[in-house]
Structures are given as C-alpha cells and as structure tokens.
PDB file of C-alpha atoms and ligand atoms in Angstrom:
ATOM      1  CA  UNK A   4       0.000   0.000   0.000  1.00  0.00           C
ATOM      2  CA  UNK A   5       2.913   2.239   0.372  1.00  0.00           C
ATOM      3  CA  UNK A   6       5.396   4.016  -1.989  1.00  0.00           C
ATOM      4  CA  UNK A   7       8.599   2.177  -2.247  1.00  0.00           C
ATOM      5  CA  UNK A   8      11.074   4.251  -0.844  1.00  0.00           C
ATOM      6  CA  UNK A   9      14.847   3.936  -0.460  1.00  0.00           C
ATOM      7  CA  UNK A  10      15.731   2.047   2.711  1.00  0.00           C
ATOM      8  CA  UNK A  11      18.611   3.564   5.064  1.00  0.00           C
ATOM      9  CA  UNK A  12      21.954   3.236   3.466  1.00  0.00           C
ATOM     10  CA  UNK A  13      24.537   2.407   6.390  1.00  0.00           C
ATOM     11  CA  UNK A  14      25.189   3.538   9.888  1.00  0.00           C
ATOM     12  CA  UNK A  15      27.548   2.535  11.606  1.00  0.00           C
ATOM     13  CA  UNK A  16      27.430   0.149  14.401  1.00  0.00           C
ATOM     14  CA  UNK A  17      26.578   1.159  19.521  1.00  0.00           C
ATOM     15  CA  UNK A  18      27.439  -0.310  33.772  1.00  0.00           C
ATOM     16  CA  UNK A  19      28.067   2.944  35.809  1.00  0.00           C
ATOM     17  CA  UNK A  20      30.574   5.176  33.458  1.00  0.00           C
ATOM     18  CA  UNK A  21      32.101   3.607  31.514  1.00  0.00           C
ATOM     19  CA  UNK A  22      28.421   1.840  30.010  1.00  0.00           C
ATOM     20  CA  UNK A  23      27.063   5.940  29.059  1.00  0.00           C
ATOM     21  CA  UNK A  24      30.302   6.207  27.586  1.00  0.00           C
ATOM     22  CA  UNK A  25      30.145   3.546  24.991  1.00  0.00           C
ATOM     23  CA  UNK A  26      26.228   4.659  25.214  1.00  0.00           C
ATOM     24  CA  UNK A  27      27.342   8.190  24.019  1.00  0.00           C
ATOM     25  CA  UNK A  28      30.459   7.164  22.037  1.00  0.00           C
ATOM     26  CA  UNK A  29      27.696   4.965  19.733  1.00  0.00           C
ATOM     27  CA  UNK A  30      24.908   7.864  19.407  1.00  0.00           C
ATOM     28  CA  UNK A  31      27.480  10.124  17.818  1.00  0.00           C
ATOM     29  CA  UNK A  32      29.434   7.703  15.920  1.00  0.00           C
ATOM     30  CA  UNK A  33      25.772   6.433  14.369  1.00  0.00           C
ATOM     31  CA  UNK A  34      24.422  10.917  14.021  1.00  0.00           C
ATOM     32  CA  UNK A  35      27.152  11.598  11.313  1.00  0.00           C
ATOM     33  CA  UNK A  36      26.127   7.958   9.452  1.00  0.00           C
ATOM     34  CA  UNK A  37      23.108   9.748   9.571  1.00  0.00           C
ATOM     35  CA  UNK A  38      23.476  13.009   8.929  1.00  0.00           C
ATOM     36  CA  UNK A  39      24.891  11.893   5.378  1.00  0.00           C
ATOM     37  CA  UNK A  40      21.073   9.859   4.535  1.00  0.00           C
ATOM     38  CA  UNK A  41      18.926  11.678   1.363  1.00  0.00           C
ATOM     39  CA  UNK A  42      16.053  12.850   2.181  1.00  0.00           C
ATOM     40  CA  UNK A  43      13.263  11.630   0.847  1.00  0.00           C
ATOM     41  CA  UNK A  44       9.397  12.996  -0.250  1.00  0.00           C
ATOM     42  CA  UNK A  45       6.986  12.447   2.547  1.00  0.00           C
ATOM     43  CA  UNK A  46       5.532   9.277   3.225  1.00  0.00           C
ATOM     44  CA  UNK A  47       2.019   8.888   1.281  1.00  0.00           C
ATOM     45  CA  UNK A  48       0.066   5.459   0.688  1.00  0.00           C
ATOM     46  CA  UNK A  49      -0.883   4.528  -2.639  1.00  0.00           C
ATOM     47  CA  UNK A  50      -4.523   5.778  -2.208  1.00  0.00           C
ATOM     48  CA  UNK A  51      -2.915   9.323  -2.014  1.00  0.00           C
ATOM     49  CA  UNK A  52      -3.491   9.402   1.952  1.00  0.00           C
ATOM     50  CA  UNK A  53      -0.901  10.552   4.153  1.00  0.00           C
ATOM     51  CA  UNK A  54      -0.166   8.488   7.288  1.00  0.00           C
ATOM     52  CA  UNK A  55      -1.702   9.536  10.840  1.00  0.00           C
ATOM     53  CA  UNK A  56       1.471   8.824  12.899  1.00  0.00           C
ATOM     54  CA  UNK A  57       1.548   8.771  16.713  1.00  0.00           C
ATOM     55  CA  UNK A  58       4.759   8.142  18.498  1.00  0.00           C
ATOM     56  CA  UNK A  59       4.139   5.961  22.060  1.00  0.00           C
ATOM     57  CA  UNK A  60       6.803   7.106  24.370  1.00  0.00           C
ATOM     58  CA  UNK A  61       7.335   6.629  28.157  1.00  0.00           C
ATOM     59  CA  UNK A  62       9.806   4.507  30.542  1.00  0.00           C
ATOM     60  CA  UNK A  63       9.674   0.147  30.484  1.00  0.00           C
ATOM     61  CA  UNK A  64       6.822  -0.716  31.875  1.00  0.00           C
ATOM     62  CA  UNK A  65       4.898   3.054  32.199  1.00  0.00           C
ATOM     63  CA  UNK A  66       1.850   1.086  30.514  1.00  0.00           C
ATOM     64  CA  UNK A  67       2.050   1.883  26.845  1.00  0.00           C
ATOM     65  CA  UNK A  68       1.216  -1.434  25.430  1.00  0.00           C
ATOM     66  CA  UNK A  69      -1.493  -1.859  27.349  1.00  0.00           C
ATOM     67  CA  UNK A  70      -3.071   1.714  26.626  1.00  0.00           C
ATOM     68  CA  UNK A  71      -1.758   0.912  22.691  1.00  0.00           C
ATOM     69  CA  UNK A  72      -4.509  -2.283  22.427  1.00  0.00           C
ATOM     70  CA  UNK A  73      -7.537  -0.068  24.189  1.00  0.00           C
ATOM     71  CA  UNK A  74      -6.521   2.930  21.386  1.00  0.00           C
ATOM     72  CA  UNK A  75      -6.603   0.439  19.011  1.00  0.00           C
ATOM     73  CA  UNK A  76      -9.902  -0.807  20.073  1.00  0.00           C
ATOM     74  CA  UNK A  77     -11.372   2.485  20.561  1.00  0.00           C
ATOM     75  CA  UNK A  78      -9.689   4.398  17.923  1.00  0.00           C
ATOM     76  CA  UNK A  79      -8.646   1.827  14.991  1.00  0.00           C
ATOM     77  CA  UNK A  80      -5.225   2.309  14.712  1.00  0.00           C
ATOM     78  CA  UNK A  81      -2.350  -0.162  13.718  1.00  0.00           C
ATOM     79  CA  UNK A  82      -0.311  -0.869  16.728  1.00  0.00           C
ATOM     80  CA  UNK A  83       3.748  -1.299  15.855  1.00  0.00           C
ATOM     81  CA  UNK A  84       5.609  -1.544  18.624  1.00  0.00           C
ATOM     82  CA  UNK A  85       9.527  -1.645  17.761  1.00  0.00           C
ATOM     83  CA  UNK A  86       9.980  -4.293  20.614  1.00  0.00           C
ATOM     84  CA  UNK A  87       8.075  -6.527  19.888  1.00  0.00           C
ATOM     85  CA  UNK A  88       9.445  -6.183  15.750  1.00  0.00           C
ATOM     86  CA  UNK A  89      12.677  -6.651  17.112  1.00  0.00           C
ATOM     87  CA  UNK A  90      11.659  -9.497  19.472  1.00  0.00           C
ATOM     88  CA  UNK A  91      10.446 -11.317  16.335  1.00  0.00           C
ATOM     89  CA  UNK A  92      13.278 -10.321  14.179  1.00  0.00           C
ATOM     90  CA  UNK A  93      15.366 -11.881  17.121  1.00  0.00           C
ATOM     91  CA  UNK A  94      14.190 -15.312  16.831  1.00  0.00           C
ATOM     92  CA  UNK A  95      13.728 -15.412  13.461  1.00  0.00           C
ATOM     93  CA  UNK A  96      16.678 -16.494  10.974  1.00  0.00           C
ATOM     94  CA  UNK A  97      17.772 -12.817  10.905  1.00  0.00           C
ATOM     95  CA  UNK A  98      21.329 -11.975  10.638  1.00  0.00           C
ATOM     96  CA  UNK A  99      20.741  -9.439  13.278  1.00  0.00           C
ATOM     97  CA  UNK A 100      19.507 -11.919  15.993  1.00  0.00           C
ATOM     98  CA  UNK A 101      22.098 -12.599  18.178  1.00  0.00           C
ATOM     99  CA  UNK A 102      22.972  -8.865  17.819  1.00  0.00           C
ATOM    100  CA  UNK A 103      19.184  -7.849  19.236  1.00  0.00           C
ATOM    101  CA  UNK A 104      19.839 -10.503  21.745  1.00  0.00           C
ATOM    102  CA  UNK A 105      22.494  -8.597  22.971  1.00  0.00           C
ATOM    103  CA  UNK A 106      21.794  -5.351  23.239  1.00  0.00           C
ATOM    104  CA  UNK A 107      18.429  -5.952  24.854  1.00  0.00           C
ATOM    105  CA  UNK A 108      19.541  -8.521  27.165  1.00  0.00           C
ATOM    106  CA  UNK A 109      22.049  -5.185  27.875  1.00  0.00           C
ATOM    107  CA  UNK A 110      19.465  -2.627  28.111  1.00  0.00           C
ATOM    108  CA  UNK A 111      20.664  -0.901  25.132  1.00  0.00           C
ATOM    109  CA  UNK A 112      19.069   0.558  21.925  1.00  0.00           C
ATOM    110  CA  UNK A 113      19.668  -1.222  18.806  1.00  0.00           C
ATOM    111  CA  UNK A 114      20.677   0.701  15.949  1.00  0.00           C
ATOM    112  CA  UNK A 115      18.003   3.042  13.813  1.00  0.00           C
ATOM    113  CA  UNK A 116      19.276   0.938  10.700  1.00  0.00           C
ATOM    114  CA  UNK A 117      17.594  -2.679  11.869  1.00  0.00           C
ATOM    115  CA  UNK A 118      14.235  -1.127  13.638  1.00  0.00           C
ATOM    116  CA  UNK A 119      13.664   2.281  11.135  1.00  0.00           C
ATOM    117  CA  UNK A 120      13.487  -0.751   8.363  1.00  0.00           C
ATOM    118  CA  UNK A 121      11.248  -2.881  10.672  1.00  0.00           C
ATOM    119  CA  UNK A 122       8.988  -0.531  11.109  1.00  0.00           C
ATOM    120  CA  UNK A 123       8.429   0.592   7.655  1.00  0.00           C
ATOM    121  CA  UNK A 124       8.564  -2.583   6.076  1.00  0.00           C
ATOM    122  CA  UNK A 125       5.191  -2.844   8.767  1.00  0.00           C
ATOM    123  CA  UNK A 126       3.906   0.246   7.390  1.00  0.00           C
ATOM    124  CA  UNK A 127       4.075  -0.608   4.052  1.00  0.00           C
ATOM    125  CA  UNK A 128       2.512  -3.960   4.476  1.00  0.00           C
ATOM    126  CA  UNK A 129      -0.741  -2.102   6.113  1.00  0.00           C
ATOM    127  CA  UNK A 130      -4.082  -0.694   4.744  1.00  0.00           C
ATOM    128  CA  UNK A 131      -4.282   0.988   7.901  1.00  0.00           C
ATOM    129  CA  UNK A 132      -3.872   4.670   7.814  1.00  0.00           C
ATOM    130  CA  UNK A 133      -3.075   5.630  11.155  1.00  0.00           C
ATOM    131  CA  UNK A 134      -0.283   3.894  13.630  1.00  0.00           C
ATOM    132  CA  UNK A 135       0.327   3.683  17.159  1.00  0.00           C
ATOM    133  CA  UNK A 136       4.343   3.723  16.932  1.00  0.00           C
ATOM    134  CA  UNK A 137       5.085   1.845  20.523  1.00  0.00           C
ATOM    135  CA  UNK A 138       9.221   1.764  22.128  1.00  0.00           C
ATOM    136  CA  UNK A 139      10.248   4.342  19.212  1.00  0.00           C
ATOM    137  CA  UNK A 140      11.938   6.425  18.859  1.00  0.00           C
ATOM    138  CA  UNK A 141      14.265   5.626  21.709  1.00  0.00           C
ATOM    139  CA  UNK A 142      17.091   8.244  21.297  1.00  0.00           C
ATOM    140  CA  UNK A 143      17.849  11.129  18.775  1.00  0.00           C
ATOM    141  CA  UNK A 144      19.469   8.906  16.107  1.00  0.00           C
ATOM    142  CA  UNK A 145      16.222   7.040  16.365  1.00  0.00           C
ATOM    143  CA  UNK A 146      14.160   9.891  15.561  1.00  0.00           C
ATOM    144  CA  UNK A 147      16.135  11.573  13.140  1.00  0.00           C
ATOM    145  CA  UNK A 148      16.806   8.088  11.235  1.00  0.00           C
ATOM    146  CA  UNK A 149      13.244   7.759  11.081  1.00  0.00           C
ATOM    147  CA  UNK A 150      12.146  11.494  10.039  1.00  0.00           C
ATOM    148  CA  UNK A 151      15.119  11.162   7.733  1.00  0.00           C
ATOM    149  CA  UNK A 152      14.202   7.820   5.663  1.00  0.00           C
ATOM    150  CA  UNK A 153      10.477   8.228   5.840  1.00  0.00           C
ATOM    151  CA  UNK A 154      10.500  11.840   5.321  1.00  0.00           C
ATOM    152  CA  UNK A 155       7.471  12.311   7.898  1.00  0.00           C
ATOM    153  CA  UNK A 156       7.198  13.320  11.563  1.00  0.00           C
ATOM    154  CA  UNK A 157       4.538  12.083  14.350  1.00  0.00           C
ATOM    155  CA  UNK A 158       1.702  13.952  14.033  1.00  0.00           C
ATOM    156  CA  UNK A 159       1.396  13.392  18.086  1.00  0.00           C
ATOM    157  CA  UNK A 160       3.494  11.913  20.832  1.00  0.00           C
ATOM    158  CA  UNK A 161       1.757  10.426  23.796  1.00  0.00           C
ATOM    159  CA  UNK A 162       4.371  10.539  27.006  1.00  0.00           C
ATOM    160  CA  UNK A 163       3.433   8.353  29.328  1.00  0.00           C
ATOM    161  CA  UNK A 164       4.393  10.086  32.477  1.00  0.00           C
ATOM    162  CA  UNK A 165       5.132   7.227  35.596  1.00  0.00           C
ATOM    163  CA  UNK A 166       7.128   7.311  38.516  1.00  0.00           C
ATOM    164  CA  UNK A 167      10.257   4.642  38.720  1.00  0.00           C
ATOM    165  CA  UNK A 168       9.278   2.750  41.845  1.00  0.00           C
ATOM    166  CA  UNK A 169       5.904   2.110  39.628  1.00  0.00           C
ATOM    167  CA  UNK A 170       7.568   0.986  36.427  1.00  0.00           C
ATOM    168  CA  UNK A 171       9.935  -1.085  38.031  1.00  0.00           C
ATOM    169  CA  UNK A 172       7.108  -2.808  40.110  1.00  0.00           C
ATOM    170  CA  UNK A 173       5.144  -3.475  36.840  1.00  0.00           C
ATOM    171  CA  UNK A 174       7.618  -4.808  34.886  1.00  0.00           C
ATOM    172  CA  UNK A 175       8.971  -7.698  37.661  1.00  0.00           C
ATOM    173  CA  UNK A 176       5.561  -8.454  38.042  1.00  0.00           C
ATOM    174  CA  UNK A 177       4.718  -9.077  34.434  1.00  0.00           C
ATOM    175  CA  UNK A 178       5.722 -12.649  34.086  1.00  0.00           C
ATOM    176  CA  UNK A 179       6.076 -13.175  30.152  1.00  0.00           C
ATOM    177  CA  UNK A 180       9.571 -14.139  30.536  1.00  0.00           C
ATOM    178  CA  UNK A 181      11.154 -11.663  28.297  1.00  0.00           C
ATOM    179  CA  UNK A 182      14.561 -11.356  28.971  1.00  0.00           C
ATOM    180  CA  UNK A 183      15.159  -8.171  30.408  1.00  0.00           C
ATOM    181  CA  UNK A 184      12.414  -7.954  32.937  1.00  0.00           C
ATOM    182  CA  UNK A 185      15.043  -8.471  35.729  1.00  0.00           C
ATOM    183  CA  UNK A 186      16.145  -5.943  38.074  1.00  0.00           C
ATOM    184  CA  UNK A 187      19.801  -5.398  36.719  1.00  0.00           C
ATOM    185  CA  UNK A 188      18.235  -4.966  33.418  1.00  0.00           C
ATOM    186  CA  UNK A 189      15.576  -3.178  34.378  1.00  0.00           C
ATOM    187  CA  UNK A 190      18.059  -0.517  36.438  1.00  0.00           C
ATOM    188  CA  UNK A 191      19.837  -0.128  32.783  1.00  0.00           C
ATOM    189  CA  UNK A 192      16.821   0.553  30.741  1.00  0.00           C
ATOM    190  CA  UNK A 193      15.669   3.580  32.994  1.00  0.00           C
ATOM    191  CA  UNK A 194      19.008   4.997  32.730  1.00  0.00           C
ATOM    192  CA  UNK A 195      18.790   4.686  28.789  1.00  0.00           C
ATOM    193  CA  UNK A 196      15.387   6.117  29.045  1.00  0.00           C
ATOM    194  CA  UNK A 197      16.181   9.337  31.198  1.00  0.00           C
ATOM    195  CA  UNK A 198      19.891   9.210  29.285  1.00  0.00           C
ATOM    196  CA  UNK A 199      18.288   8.871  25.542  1.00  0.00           C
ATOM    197  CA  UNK A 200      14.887   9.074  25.538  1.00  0.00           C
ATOM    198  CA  UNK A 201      13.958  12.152  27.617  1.00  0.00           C
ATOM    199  CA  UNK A 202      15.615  14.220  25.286  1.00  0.00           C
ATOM    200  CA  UNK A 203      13.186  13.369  22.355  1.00  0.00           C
ATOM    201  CA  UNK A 204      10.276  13.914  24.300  1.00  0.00           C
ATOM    202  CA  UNK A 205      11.883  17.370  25.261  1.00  0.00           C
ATOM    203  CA  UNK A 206      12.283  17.865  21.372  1.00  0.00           C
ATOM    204  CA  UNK A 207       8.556  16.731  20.463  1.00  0.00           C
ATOM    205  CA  UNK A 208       7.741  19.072  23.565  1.00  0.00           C
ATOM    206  CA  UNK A 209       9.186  21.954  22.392  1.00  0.00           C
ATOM    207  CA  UNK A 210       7.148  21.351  18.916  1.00  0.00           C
ATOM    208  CA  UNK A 211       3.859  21.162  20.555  1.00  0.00           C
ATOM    209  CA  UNK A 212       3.228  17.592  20.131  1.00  0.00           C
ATOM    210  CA  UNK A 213       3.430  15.897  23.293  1.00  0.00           C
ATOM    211  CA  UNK A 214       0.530  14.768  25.290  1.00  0.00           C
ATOM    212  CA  UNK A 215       1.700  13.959  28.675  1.00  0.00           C
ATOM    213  CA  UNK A 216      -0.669  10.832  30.274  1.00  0.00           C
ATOM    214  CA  UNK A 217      -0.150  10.429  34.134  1.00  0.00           C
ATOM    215  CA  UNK A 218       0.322   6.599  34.103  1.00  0.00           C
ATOM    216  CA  UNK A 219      -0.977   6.399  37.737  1.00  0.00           C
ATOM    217  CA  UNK A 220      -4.433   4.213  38.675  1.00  0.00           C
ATOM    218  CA  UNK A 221      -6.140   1.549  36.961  1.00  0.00           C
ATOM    219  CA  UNK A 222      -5.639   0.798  32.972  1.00  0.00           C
ATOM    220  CA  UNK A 223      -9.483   2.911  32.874  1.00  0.00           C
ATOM    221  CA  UNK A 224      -8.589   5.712  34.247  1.00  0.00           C
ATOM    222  CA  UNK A 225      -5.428   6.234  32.822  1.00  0.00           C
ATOM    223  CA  UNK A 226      -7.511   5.817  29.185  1.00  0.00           C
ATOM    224  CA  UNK A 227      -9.721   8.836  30.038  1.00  0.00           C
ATOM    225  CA  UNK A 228      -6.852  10.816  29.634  1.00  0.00           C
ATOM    226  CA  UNK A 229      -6.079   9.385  26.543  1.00  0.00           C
ATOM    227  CA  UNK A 230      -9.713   9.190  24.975  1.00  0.00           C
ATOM    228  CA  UNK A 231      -9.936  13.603  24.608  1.00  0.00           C
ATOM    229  CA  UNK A 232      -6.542  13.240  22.704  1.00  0.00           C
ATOM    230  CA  UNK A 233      -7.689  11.193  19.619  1.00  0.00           C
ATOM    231  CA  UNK A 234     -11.018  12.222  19.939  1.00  0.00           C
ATOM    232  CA  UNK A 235      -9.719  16.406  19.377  1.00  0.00           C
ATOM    233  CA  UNK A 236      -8.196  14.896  15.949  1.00  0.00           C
ATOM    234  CA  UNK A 237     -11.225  12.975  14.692  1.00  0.00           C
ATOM    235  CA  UNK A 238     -11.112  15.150  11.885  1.00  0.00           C
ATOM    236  CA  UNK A 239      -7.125  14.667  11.440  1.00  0.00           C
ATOM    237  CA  UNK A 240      -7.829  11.133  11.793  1.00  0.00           C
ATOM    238  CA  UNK A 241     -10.153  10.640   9.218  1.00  0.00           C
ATOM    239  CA  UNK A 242      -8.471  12.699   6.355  1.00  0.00           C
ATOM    240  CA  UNK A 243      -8.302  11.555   2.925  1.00  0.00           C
TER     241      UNK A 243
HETATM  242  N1  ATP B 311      -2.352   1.171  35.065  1.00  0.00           N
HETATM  243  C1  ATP B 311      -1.767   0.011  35.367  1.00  0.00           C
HETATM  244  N2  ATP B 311      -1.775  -0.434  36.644  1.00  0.00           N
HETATM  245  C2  ATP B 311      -1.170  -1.596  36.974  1.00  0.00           C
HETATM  246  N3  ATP B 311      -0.529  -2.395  36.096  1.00  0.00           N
HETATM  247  C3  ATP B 311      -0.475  -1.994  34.809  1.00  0.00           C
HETATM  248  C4  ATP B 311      -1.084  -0.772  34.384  1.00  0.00           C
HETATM  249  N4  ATP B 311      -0.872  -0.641  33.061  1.00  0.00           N
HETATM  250  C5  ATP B 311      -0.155  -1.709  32.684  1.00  0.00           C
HETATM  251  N5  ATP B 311       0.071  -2.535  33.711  1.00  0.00           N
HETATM  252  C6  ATP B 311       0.830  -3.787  33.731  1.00  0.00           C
HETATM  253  O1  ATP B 311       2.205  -3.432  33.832  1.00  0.00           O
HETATM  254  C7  ATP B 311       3.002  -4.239  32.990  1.00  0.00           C
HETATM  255  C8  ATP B 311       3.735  -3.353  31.999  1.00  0.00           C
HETATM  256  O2  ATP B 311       2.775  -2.763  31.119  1.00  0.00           O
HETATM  257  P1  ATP B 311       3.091  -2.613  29.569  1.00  0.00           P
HETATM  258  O3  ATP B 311       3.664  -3.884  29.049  1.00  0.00           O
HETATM  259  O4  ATP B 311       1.856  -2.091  28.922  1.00  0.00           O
HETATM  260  O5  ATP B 311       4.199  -1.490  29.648  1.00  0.00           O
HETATM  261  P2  ATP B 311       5.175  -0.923  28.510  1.00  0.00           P
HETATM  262  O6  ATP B 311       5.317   0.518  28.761  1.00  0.00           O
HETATM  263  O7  ATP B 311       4.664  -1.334  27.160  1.00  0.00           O
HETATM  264  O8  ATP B 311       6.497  -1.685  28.883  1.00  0.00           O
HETATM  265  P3  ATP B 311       7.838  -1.957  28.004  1.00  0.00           P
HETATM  266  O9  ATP B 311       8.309  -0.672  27.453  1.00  0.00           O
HETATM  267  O10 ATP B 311       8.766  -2.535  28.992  1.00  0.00           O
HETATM  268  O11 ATP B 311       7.440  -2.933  26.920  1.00  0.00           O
HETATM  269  C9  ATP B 311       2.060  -5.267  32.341  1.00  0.00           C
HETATM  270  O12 ATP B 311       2.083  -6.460  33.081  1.00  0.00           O
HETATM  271  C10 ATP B 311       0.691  -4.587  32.435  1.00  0.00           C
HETATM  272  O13 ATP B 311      -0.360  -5.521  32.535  1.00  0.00           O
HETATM  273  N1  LIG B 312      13.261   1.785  19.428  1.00  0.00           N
HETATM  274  C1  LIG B 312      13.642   0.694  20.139  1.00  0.00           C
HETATM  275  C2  LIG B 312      12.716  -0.035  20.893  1.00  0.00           C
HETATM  276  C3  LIG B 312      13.150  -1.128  21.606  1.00  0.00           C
HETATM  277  N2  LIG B 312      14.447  -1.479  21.566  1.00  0.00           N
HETATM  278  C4  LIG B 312      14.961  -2.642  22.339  1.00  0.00           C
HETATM  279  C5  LIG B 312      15.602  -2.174  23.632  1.00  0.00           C
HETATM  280  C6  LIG B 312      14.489  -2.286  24.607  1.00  0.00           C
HETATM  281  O1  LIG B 312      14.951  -2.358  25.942  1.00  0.00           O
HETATM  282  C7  LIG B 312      13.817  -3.559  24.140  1.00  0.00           C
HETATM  283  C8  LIG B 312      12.421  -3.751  24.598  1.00  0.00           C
HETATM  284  O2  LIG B 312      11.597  -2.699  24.095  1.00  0.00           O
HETATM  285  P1  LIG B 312      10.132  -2.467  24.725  1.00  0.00           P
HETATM  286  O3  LIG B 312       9.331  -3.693  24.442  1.00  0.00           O
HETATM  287  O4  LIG B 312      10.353  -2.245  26.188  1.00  0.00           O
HETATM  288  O5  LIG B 312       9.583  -1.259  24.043  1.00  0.00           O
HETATM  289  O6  LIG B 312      13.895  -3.491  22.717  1.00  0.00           O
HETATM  290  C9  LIG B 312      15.343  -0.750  20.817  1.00  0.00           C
HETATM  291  O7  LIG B 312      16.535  -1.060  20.803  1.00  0.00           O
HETATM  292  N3  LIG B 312      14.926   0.320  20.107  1.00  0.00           N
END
C-alpha cells in the first residue's frame, strides 16, 4: 500500500561510566552515518493518503502497550511496537539476531538501521492509515533516522508520564519471561530512558506535540486521559 522508498543506506554500528560512555560514544558515531542519509518525499500510501502517525513514548513498563490495544480498540489504529518487531526479528533467521539478543539482554538501543526498516517494512505492508508507533523512537538517532528515511514526523506523541518505583514494580511483576524484565536490566533501561529518551520527548515538547498521560491508577482511568486526545483529531484522523 505504500510508496517504495529507499531504505537507510549504512550507519555505523553502539554499567556505571564507563556503560554511558560507549552509550554516548555509539549515538554520535551512528548521528554523522546519519546526517549523510537523502532525504526523501513524505511518506504517502498509494490511495494518495498521508499516514496519521503517533509516536508511544514513556519509561519500560509506564503502561504503553497496554493503553496501545484499548486505542486500538477504541480508535482503529495499527499498533507497531519496535519491541516486539525486534523481538520477532530476534528469533527469526535474521542476521541481526544474536545482535538484538544482545543489546536488549544489555538494556541498550539497537541501531536506527535494523528497527527504522522494521517498522516501515510494517507500514508498508498495512491498509491501515493511522499507527500507534510503541518503544520508538528511543534516542535522537532514532528519531532523526526515522524522520530522515520516511520523510514524515509524528503527528502526536503520547508521554506516558510514571514514577520509577511504579515501572519497576510493573515490569517484575509481568511474568512473560522476556529477557530483560530483571532488576539489573531493568536498572539499565531507565538509565537509557532518562539518558536517551527524555531528550526526544523534550524535542517533540518543544514542537507542541506531546501529550503527557499520568500513568498512575487503573488501565481505565489512565484511558480517560487518553480518549480527549484522539477524539480532538477525529477530523485529522479521518483525512483523505
Ligand atoms: N495502570 C496500570 N496499573 C497496573 N498495572 C499496569 C497498568 N498498566 C499496565 N500494567 C501492567 O504493567 C506491565 C507493563 O505494562 P506494559 O507492558 O503495557 O508497559 P510498557 O510501557 O509497554 O512496557 P515496556 O516498554 O517494557 O514494553 C504489564 O504487566 C501490564 O499488565
Ligand atoms: N526503538 C527501540 C525499541 C526497543 N528497543 C529494544 C531495547 C528495549 O529495551 C527492548 C524492549 O523494548 P520495549 O518492548 O520495552 O519497548 O527493545 C530498541 O533497541 N529500540
């Protein structure tokens, strides 16, 4: 359903200081890959329609899967969440596997190269119009590898706003065996997240497009928040 577009050239490849070092060393080693992508038209399905794009930010375990299938049910979107892509580019035969393993056993981001293509080889595949973009992006490079090689940006961002003690209860309680809900992972990830990921909210922010969600109470009441944002871009929503 999508235009075929060209697909990232190459970037290059990403515990206390010396783990935000390497962290660091590997954004800005993968930001001048980046910096030297085309840019490309903006993304448009075949019908002519643009995309509805919502980016579905927050810390592991702040809730935005779960909030991702009531939107979906609600609001009709296609849900993509980059971990879960990755997750089943991991145990497929993909050369990347053992890589993914790796550097989410670690706590790390994998780079914009493997999950940018992921997620628009997802896109491409879908009649749906509008997408719930889950996990992504996770760090600048993420964002502008995306913006770059799709030549779109979100038309929202929904920040799910939760406090640490929360997140890290909910995620050692959620028993689906992934391999980083343990603690020692866990204590990585939220580093990454307030290291990485903060900043690209603060970006989006500073754009207008964040819609901060406090992801305290039950799954309901945190979706009353949600319902007024999609239902103020009905109109958006339903372009042609
Ligand atoms: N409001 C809530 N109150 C209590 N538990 C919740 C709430 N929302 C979600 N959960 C539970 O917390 C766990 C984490 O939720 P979820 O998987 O949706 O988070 P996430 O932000 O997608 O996490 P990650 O980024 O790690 O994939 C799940 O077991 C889920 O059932
Ligand atoms: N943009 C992304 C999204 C996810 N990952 C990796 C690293 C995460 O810790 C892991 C799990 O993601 P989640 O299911 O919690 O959204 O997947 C990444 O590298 N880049």
């Amino acid at each position: 359903m999508w235009r075929r577009r060209p697909t990232a050239t190459s970037f290059s490849s990403l515990k206390s200081s010396l783990f935000f070092t390497r962290l660091h060393f590997q954004q800005a080693s993968q930001h001048s890959a980046i910096s030297r992508l085309p840019s490309v038209p903006p993304l448009q399905q075949k019908d002519g329609r643009c995309p509805f794009i919502t980016f579905v930010l927050g810390g592991p375990g702040s809730g935005k899967g779960t909030q991702c299938t009531k939107i979906v049910e609600t609001f009709g979107f296609k849900h993509l969440s980059a971990g879960d892509l990755l997750r089943r580019e991991m145990v497929s035969n993909s050369a990347y596997g053992s890589m993914i393993l790796n550097t989410i056993k670690e706590g790390r981001i994998v780079p914009s190269e493997v999950t940018v293509k992921l997620i628009l080889r997802e896109m491409e595949s879908s009649d749906n119009h509008k997408f719930l973009i889950d996990g992504f992006p996770r760090c600048e490079e993420n964002r502008i590898a995306f913006e770059k090689v799709a030549g779109a940006e979100p038309d929202i961002v929904l920040f799910f706003d939760c406090p640490e003690d929360e997140m890290v209860k909910r995620v050692l309680s959620r028993n689906q065996g992934r391999i980083d809900d343990n603690i020692d992972t866990i204590k990585k990830r939220l580093k990454v997240f307030e290291a990485l990921n903060l900043p690209v909210i603060d970006y989006y922010e500073k754009k207008g497009k964040v819609h901060r969600i406090k992801a305290v109470g039950t799954v309901d009441e945190i979706f009353e928040q949600v319902r007024p944002v999609f239902k103020a871009c009905e109109k958006t929503l339903n372009r042609s």
